[in-house]
Amino acid sequence: MQRLSARSILLGLAAPVGALVFAALVCSLILAVTGHSPADVVDSMVTSAKRPRTTVIAINNATNYYLAAVAVAIGFRMNLFNIGVDGQYRLAAMLAAAFAGASFMQGLPSFLRIVLTLVVAMLVGAFWAGIAGFLKVTRGVSEVISTIMLNAIATALVAFLLNPQRLAVLRGNDIGTVEISEGGQVPGIPFPGTTSATVHGLIVVAILVGVLYWFGLSRTRFGFDLKATGLSESAAVASGVNVKKMVLGSMLLSGAVAGLVGMPELLGGAHSYSLNFPTGVGFIGIAVALLGRNHPVGMAFAALLWGLLDASSNGLDVSGVPKEIVAIMQGVIVLSVVVAYELVRRYRVRLEQREVGQALGTTKVPEEVGA
């Protein structure tokens, strides 16, 4: 059992570690071809990452990426591809920001205002993802197609609502929702070495989401049914699982978590939804979920890695190296992870087949009586 456990750990680490090493080699080759020293680039990124402010930015980015990854992973667990996390969280953030800045919210206690804002964001995200889930269970529409189209619709809807005649106000050259007053904000957590930057207070919510994700999948009937449906839909039906209910439920849950993606930045930093609000976080969540193998701890490390790469890329401009090299590295990591997981899976299958063959080959057949 110890040998098998050690082998499982090594096989589990082989894909992500191999992908990172391969991505580093590819980027080193690109840097060498373009006339830049890989050692100098690594030194610049490490020096930048050591700065307390860079670390704070990396942690804040990782918080958003982690929530997006959990939202994606919920669908991945039952072979559902929720590509619409980006649209779900942006629409949720915009409507939650307008709700939190409304005049009727000003007289409520701070804790209640924050909770209501989070609930509204989760409901909006769940509703938008639920549209794709409803289309799949009633009309058989692929969730990949529907969520991609819903992303485009969400972008247009946000642009329509983010207007001074509707839910936005004009502040100089910027258009955004009414700024959330102090009572509706979540204070940041001080970080040693810097007073101008703080860690988003809603990192606690991200940790709680990760714990609930782990508990829900590994310790509840819903999690068992969800994984069983993902492994074999026919077997799940035979065991009494309502597949349509599981599809709709997982999409709603995925959308609810997606609605939280923009909340750390909204309530802890920006305090309003404007044209400068972060975009593309949902697609980064797909990469983080793949790199972390849909595991809550693995996704946490992957999100932190992605956050560090993004935060330290700004230090490359100072050294004269294009910071786009980080985007290249991230893209290579994603492609490498997909290939590496498949290679490791095939290797694991061959090992299991070999062990079964060896066991059958050494099994003695009982001699017939009277032979």
PDB file of N, CA and C in Angstrom, residues 163-238:
ATOM      1  N   ASN A 163     -24.851  52.836 -18.163  1.00  0.00           N
ATOM      2  CA  ASN A 163     -25.176  54.074 -18.867  1.00  0.00           C
ATOM      3  C   ASN A 163     -25.731  55.081 -17.864  1.00  0.00           C
ATOM      4  N   PRO A 164     -25.367  56.371 -17.984  1.00  0.00           N
ATOM      5  CA  PRO A 164     -25.869  57.367 -17.022  1.00  0.00           C
ATOM      6  C   PRO A 164     -27.389  57.443 -16.941  1.00  0.00           C
ATOM      7  N   GLN A 165     -28.091  57.033 -17.998  1.00  0.00           N
ATOM      8  CA  GLN A 165     -29.549  57.045 -17.970  1.00  0.00           C
ATOM      9  C   GLN A 165     -30.127  55.804 -17.285  1.00  0.00           C
ATOM     10  N   ARG A 166     -29.252  54.860 -16.909  1.00  0.00           N
ATOM     11  CA  ARG A 166     -29.763  53.614 -16.320  1.00  0.00           C
ATOM     12  C   ARG A 166     -29.117  53.361 -14.954  1.00  0.00           C
ATOM     13  N   LEU A 167     -28.053  52.557 -14.904  1.00  0.00           N
ATOM     14  CA  LEU A 167     -27.498  52.164 -13.606  1.00  0.00           C
ATOM     15  C   LEU A 167     -26.137  52.777 -13.319  1.00  0.00           C
ATOM     16  N   ALA A 168     -25.675  53.693 -14.141  1.00  0.00           N
ATOM     17  CA  ALA A 168     -24.332  54.232 -13.986  1.00  0.00           C
ATOM     18  C   ALA A 168     -24.359  55.747 -13.833  1.00  0.00           C
ATOM     19  N   VAL A 169     -23.245  56.275 -13.396  1.00  0.00           N
ATOM     20  CA  VAL A 169     -23.044  57.723 -13.304  1.00  0.00           C
ATOM     21  C   VAL A 169     -21.740  58.055 -14.016  1.00  0.00           C
ATOM     22  N   LEU A 170     -21.623  59.286 -14.471  1.00  0.00           N
ATOM     23  CA  LEU A 170     -20.438  59.740 -15.191  1.00  0.00           C
ATOM     24  C   LEU A 170     -19.506  60.458 -14.226  1.00  0.00           C
ATOM     25  N   ARG A 171     -18.270  59.943 -14.114  1.00  0.00           N
ATOM     26  CA  ARG A 171     -17.256  60.561 -13.249  1.00  0.00           C
ATOM     27  C   ARG A 171     -16.052  60.912 -14.112  1.00  0.00           C
ATOM     28  N   GLY A 172     -16.007  62.162 -14.577  1.00  0.00           N
ATOM     29  CA  GLY A 172     -14.941  62.566 -15.489  1.00  0.00           C
ATOM     30  C   GLY A 172     -15.099  61.845 -16.814  1.00  0.00           C
ATOM     31  N   ASN A 173     -14.077  61.112 -17.202  1.00  0.00           N
ATOM     32  CA  ASN A 173     -14.132  60.331 -18.438  1.00  0.00           C
ATOM     33  C   ASN A 173     -14.518  58.880 -18.185  1.00  0.00           C
ATOM     34  N   ASP A 174     -14.815  58.546 -16.955  1.00  0.00           N
ATOM     35  CA  ASP A 174     -15.123  57.158 -16.598  1.00  0.00           C
ATOM     36  C   ASP A 174     -16.609  57.019 -16.292  1.00  0.00           C
ATOM     37  N   ILE A 175     -17.170  55.889 -16.685  1.00  0.00           N
ATOM     38  CA  ILE A 175     -18.567  55.584 -16.409  1.00  0.00           C
ATOM     39  C   ILE A 175     -18.618  54.386 -15.487  1.00  0.00           C
ATOM     40  N   GLY A 176     -19.361  54.480 -14.420  1.00  0.00           N
ATOM     41  CA  GLY A 176     -19.465  53.371 -13.480  1.00  0.00           C
ATOM     42  C   GLY A 176     -20.689  53.499 -12.610  1.00  0.00           C
ATOM     43  N   THR A 177     -20.952  52.474 -11.841  1.00  0.00           N
ATOM     44  CA  THR A 177     -22.073  52.507 -10.914  1.00  0.00           C
ATOM     45  C   THR A 177     -21.768  53.465  -9.766  1.00  0.00           C
ATOM     46  N   VAL A 178     -22.796  53.775  -9.002  1.00  0.00           N
ATOM     47  CA  VAL A 178     -22.616  54.647  -7.841  1.00  0.00           C
ATOM     48  C   VAL A 178     -21.636  53.989  -6.872  1.00  0.00           C
ATOM     49  N   GLU A 179     -20.689  54.774  -6.365  1.00  0.00           N
ATOM     50  CA  GLU A 179     -19.675  54.209  -5.474  1.00  0.00           C
ATOM     51  C   GLU A 179     -20.306  53.704  -4.186  1.00  0.00           C
ATOM     52  N   ILE A 180     -19.892  52.527  -3.782  1.00  0.00           N
ATOM     53  CA  ILE A 180     -20.402  51.919  -2.556  1.00  0.00           C
ATOM     54  C   ILE A 180     -19.821  52.655  -1.367  1.00  0.00           C
ATOM     55  N   SER A 181     -20.677  53.092  -0.469  1.00  0.00           N
ATOM     56  CA  SER A 181     -20.217  53.844   0.695  1.00  0.00           C
ATOM     57  C   SER A 181     -19.448  52.942   1.651  1.00  0.00           C
ATOM     58  N   GLU A 182     -18.824  53.536   2.632  1.00  0.00           N
ATOM     59  CA  GLU A 182     -17.934  52.799   3.530  1.00  0.00           C
ATOM     60  C   GLU A 182     -18.644  51.666   4.261  1.00  0.00           C
ATOM     61  N   GLY A 183     -19.916  51.859   4.576  1.00  0.00           N
ATOM     62  CA  GLY A 183     -20.659  50.824   5.294  1.00  0.00           C
ATOM     63  C   GLY A 183     -20.863  49.553   4.497  1.00  0.00           C
ATOM     64  N   GLY A 184     -20.756  49.639   3.177  1.00  0.00           N
ATOM     65  CA  GLY A 184     -20.929  48.460   2.337  1.00  0.00           C
ATOM     66  C   GLY A 184     -19.637  47.862   1.843  1.00  0.00           C
ATOM     67  N   GLN A 185     -18.512  48.425   2.303  1.00  0.00           N
ATOM     68  CA  GLN A 185     -17.208  47.941   1.872  1.00  0.00           C
ATOM     69  C   GLN A 185     -16.659  46.913   2.859  1.00  0.00           C
ATOM     70  N   VAL A 186     -15.759  46.084   2.361  1.00  0.00           N
ATOM     71  CA  VAL A 186     -15.072  45.101   3.209  1.00  0.00           C
ATOM     72  C   VAL A 186     -13.639  45.574   3.402  1.00  0.00           C
ATOM     73  N   PRO A 187     -13.246  45.892   4.627  1.00  0.00           N
ATOM     74  CA  PRO A 187     -11.882  46.395   4.846  1.00  0.00           C
ATOM     75  C   PRO A 187     -10.832  45.345   4.504  1.00  0.00           C
ATOM     76  N   GLY A 188      -9.689  45.828   4.049  1.00  0.00           N
ATOM     77  CA  GLY A 188      -8.603  44.934   3.691  1.00  0.00           C
ATOM     78  C   GLY A 188      -7.823  44.464   4.903  1.00  0.00           C
ATOM     79  N   ILE A 189      -6.997  43.462   4.667  1.00  0.00           N
ATOM     80  CA  ILE A 189      -6.154  42.897   5.722  1.00  0.00           C
ATOM     81  C   ILE A 189      -4.738  43.441   5.536  1.00  0.00           C
ATOM     82  N   PRO A 190      -4.168  44.104   6.544  1.00  0.00           N
ATOM     83  CA  PRO A 190      -2.807  44.652   6.407  1.00  0.00           C
ATOM     84  C   PRO A 190      -1.790  43.558   6.111  1.00  0.00           C
ATOM     85  N   PHE A 191      -0.807  43.916   5.296  1.00  0.00           N
ATOM     86  CA  PHE A 191       0.254  42.971   4.940  1.00  0.00           C
ATOM     87  C   PHE A 191       1.589  43.540   5.402  1.00  0.00           C
ATOM     88  N   PRO A 192       2.428  42.729   6.047  1.00  0.00           N
ATOM     89  CA  PRO A 192       3.714  43.236   6.550  1.00  0.00           C
ATOM     90  C   PRO A 192       4.573  43.828   5.434  1.00  0.00           C
ATOM     91  N   GLY A 193       5.137  44.992   5.707  1.00  0.00           N
ATOM     92  CA  GLY A 193       6.060  45.611   4.757  1.00  0.00           C
ATOM     93  C   GLY A 193       5.445  46.660   3.872  1.00  0.00           C
ATOM     94  N   THR A 194       4.127  46.813   3.909  1.00  0.00           N
ATOM     95  CA  THR A 194       3.476  47.823   3.082  1.00  0.00           C
ATOM     96  C   THR A 194       2.245  48.363   3.794  1.00  0.00           C
ATOM     97  N   THR A 195       2.028  49.656   3.637  1.00  0.00           N
ATOM     98  CA  THR A 195       0.857  50.302   4.228  1.00  0.00           C
ATOM     99  C   THR A 195      -0.113  50.781   3.160  1.00  0.00           C
ATOM    100  N   SER A 196       0.345  50.831   1.909  1.00  0.00           N
ATOM    101  CA  SER A 196      -0.499  51.342   0.825  1.00  0.00           C
ATOM    102  C   SER A 196      -1.333  50.264   0.162  1.00  0.00           C
ATOM    103  N   ALA A 197      -1.016  48.991   0.411  1.00  0.00           N
ATOM    104  CA  ALA A 197      -1.748  47.878  -0.209  1.00  0.00           C
ATOM    105  C   ALA A 197      -2.166  46.886   0.857  1.00  0.00           C
ATOM    106  N   THR A 198      -3.378  46.388   0.730  1.00  0.00           N
ATOM    107  CA  THR A 198      -3.902  45.404   1.673  1.00  0.00           C
ATOM    108  C   THR A 198      -4.488  44.223   0.919  1.00  0.00           C
ATOM    109  N   VAL A 199      -4.513  43.088   1.590  1.00  0.00           N
ATOM    110  CA  VAL A 199      -5.125  41.890   1.020  1.00  0.00           C
ATOM    111  C   VAL A 199      -6.636  42.019   1.140  1.00  0.00           C
ATOM    112  N   HIS A 200      -7.351  41.642   0.084  1.00  0.00           N
ATOM    113  CA  HIS A 200      -8.808  41.730   0.097  1.00  0.00           C
ATOM    114  C   HIS A 200      -9.379  40.941   1.276  1.00  0.00           C
ATOM    115  N   GLY A 201     -10.288  41.573   2.008  1.00  0.00           N
ATOM    116  CA  GLY A 201     -10.886  40.910   3.158  1.00  0.00           C
ATOM    117  C   GLY A 201     -11.717  39.694   2.786  1.00  0.00           C
ATOM    118  N   LEU A 202     -12.254  39.694   1.562  1.00  0.00           N
ATOM    119  CA  LEU A 202     -13.087  38.574   1.135  1.00  0.00           C
ATOM    120  C   LEU A 202     -12.269  37.352   0.736  1.00  0.00           C
ATOM    121  N   ILE A 203     -10.965  37.378   1.008  1.00  0.00           N
ATOM    122  CA  ILE A 203     -10.180  36.154   0.831  1.00  0.00           C
ATOM    123  C   ILE A 203     -10.702  35.073   1.760  1.00  0.00           C
ATOM    124  N   VAL A 204     -11.325  35.510   2.857  1.00  0.00           N
ATOM    125  CA  VAL A 204     -11.933  34.556   3.795  1.00  0.00           C
ATOM    126  C   VAL A 204     -13.077  33.809   3.112  1.00  0.00           C
ATOM    127  N   VAL A 205     -13.845  34.514   2.275  1.00  0.00           N
ATOM    128  CA  VAL A 205     -14.939  33.873   1.542  1.00  0.00           C
ATOM    129  C   VAL A 205     -14.388  32.863   0.546  1.00  0.00           C
ATOM    130  N   ALA A 206     -13.277  33.198  -0.111  1.00  0.00           N
ATOM    131  CA  ALA A 206     -12.665  32.267  -1.059  1.00  0.00           C
ATOM    132  C   ALA A 206     -12.216  30.991  -0.353  1.00  0.00           C
ATOM    133  N   ILE A 207     -11.631  31.144   0.831  1.00  0.00           N
ATOM    134  CA  ILE A 207     -11.213  29.967   1.605  1.00  0.00           C
ATOM    135  C   ILE A 207     -12.425  29.139   2.005  1.00  0.00           C
ATOM    136  N   LEU A 208     -13.483  29.816   2.432  1.00  0.00           N
ATOM    137  CA  LEU A 208     -14.707  29.110   2.825  1.00  0.00           C
ATOM    138  C   LEU A 208     -15.315  28.369   1.641  1.00  0.00           C
ATOM    139  N   VAL A 209     -15.296  28.989   0.470  1.00  0.00           N
ATOM    140  CA  VAL A 209     -15.815  28.332  -0.738  1.00  0.00           C
ATOM    141  C   VAL A 209     -15.006  27.080  -1.041  1.00  0.00           C
ATOM    142  N   GLY A 210     -13.677  27.159  -0.891  1.00  0.00           N
ATOM    143  CA  GLY A 210     -12.839  25.992  -1.123  1.00  0.00           C
ATOM    144  C   GLY A 210     -13.142  24.861  -0.161  1.00  0.00           C
ATOM    145  N   VAL A 211     -13.360  25.197   1.110  1.00  0.00           N
ATOM    146  CA  VAL A 211     -13.688  24.175   2.112  1.00  0.00           C
ATOM    147  C   VAL A 211     -15.040  23.538   1.804  1.00  0.00           C
ATOM    148  N   LEU A 212     -16.027  24.359   1.459  1.00  0.00           N
ATOM    149  CA  LEU A 212     -17.354  23.832   1.133  1.00  0.00           C
ATOM    150  C   LEU A 212     -17.314  22.992  -0.138  1.00  0.00           C
ATOM    151  N   TYR A 213     -16.494  23.404  -1.092  1.00  0.00           N
ATOM    152  CA  TYR A 213     -16.329  22.622  -2.325  1.00  0.00           C
ATOM    153  C   TYR A 213     -15.783  21.234  -2.006  1.00  0.00           C
ATOM    154  N   TRP A 214     -14.738  21.177  -1.165  1.00  0.00           N
ATOM    155  CA  TRP A 214     -14.167  19.885  -0.784  1.00  0.00           C
ATOM    156  C   TRP A 214     -15.182  19.049  -0.005  1.00  0.00           C
ATOM    157  N   PHE A 215     -15.851  19.656   0.958  1.00  0.00           N
ATOM    158  CA  PHE A 215     -16.796  18.912   1.781  1.00  0.00           C
ATOM    159  C   PHE A 215     -17.985  18.433   0.949  1.00  0.00           C
ATOM    160  N   GLY A 216     -18.488  19.310   0.085  1.00  0.00           N
ATOM    161  CA  GLY A 216     -19.649  18.950  -0.718  1.00  0.00           C
ATOM    162  C   GLY A 216     -19.383  17.802  -1.669  1.00  0.00           C
ATOM    163  N   LEU A 217     -18.170  17.756  -2.232  1.00  0.00           N
ATOM    164  CA  LEU A 217     -17.856  16.700  -3.194  1.00  0.00           C
ATOM    165  C   LEU A 217     -17.487  15.383  -2.533  1.00  0.00           C
ATOM    166  N   SER A 218     -16.843  15.450  -1.397  1.00  0.00           N
ATOM    167  CA  SER A 218     -16.314  14.231  -0.789  1.00  0.00           C
ATOM    168  C   SER A 218     -17.109  13.720   0.406  1.00  0.00           C
ATOM    169  N   ARG A 219     -18.044  14.506   0.924  1.00  0.00           N
ATOM    170  CA  ARG A 219     -18.732  14.104   2.145  1.00  0.00           C
ATOM    171  C   ARG A 219     -20.252  14.192   2.069  1.00  0.00           C
ATOM    172  N   THR A 220     -20.804  14.443   0.883  1.00  0.00           N
ATOM    173  CA  THR A 220     -22.257  14.560   0.769  1.00  0.00           C
ATOM    174  C   THR A 220     -22.772  13.677  -0.360  1.00  0.00           C
ATOM    175  N   ARG A 221     -24.060  13.385  -0.295  1.00  0.00           N
ATOM    176  CA  ARG A 221     -24.710  12.586  -1.343  1.00  0.00           C
ATOM    177  C   ARG A 221     -24.712  13.338  -2.672  1.00  0.00           C
ATOM    178  N   PHE A 222     -24.890  14.660  -2.604  1.00  0.00           N
ATOM    179  CA  PHE A 222     -24.886  15.460  -3.826  1.00  0.00           C
ATOM    180  C   PHE A 222     -23.547  15.340  -4.543  1.00  0.00           C
ATOM    181  N   GLY A 223     -22.451  15.419  -3.778  1.00  0.00           N
ATOM    182  CA  GLY A 223     -21.133  15.294  -4.388  1.00  0.00           C
ATOM    183  C   GLY A 223     -20.906  13.931  -4.999  1.00  0.00           C
ATOM    184  N   PHE A 224     -21.392  12.890  -4.318  1.00  0.00           N
ATOM    185  CA  PHE A 224     -21.254  11.533  -4.861  1.00  0.00           C
ATOM    186  C   PHE A 224     -22.050  11.388  -6.151  1.00  0.00           C
ATOM    187  N   ASP A 225     -23.284  11.873  -6.150  1.00  0.00           N
ATOM    188  CA  ASP A 225     -24.109  11.790  -7.360  1.00  0.00           C
ATOM    189  C   ASP A 225     -23.491  12.591  -8.499  1.00  0.00           C
ATOM    190  N   LEU A 226     -22.905  13.746  -8.152  1.00  0.00           N
ATOM    191  CA  LEU A 226     -22.306  14.594  -9.179  1.00  0.00           C
ATOM    192  C   LEU A 226     -21.120  13.895  -9.842  1.00  0.00           C
ATOM    193  N   LYS A 227     -20.239  13.319  -9.022  1.00  0.00           N
ATOM    194  CA  LYS A 227     -19.079  12.611  -9.583  1.00  0.00           C
ATOM    195  C   LYS A 227     -19.502  11.345 -10.322  1.00  0.00           C
ATOM    196  N   ALA A 228     -20.532  10.642  -9.793  1.00  0.00           N
ATOM    197  CA  ALA A 228     -21.004   9.431 -10.458  1.00  0.00           C
ATOM    198  C   ALA A 228     -21.594   9.752 -11.827  1.00  0.00           C
ATOM    199  N   THR A 229     -22.317  10.858 -11.917  1.00  0.00           N
ATOM    200  CA  THR A 229     -22.890  11.265 -13.192  1.00  0.00           C
ATOM    201  C   THR A 229     -21.789  11.613 -14.187  1.00  0.00           C
ATOM    202  N   GLY A 230     -20.737  12.269 -13.692  1.00  0.00           N
ATOM    203  CA  GLY A 230     -19.634  12.614 -14.572  1.00  0.00           C
ATOM    204  C   GLY A 230     -18.875  11.412 -15.076  1.00  0.00           C
ATOM    205  N   LEU A 231     -18.738  10.372 -14.243  1.00  0.00           N
ATOM    206  CA  LEU A 231     -17.997   9.173 -14.643  1.00  0.00           C
ATOM    207  C   LEU A 231     -18.788   8.311 -15.609  1.00  0.00           C
ATOM    208  N   SER A 232     -20.086   8.139 -15.320  1.00  0.00           N
ATOM    209  CA  SER A 232     -20.924   7.316 -16.194  1.00  0.00           C
ATOM    210  C   SER A 232     -22.380   7.710 -15.984  1.00  0.00           C
ATOM    211  N   GLU A 233     -22.921   8.380 -16.975  1.00  0.00           N
ATOM    212  CA  GLU A 233     -24.307   8.831 -16.864  1.00  0.00           C
ATOM    213  C   GLU A 233     -25.275   7.653 -16.809  1.00  0.00           C
ATOM    214  N   SER A 234     -25.010   6.621 -17.597  1.00  0.00           N
ATOM    215  CA  SER A 234     -25.910   5.463 -17.612  1.00  0.00           C
ATOM    216  C   SER A 234     -25.880   4.737 -16.274  1.00  0.00           C
ATOM    217  N   ALA A 235     -24.694   4.607 -15.677  1.00  0.00           N
ATOM    218  CA  ALA A 235     -24.589   3.959 -14.375  1.00  0.00           C
ATOM    219  C   ALA A 235     -25.287   4.782 -13.302  1.00  0.00           C
ATOM    220  N   ALA A 236     -25.172   6.116 -13.411  1.00  0.00           N
ATOM    221  CA  ALA A 236     -25.846   6.981 -12.446  1.00  0.00           C
ATOM    222  C   ALA A 236     -27.358   6.835 -12.540  1.00  0.00           C
ATOM    223  N   VAL A 237     -27.869   6.762 -13.761  1.00  0.00           N
ATOM    224  CA  VAL A 237     -29.310   6.576 -13.943  1.00  0.00           C
ATOM    225  C   VAL A 237     -29.753   5.233 -13.369  1.00  0.00           C
ATOM    226  N   ALA A 238     -28.943   4.207 -13.591  1.00  0.00           N
ATOM    227  CA  ALA A 238     -29.278   2.877 -13.081  1.00  0.00           C
ATOM    228  C   ALA A 238     -29.319   2.843 -11.557  1.00  0.00           C
TER     229      ALA A 238
END
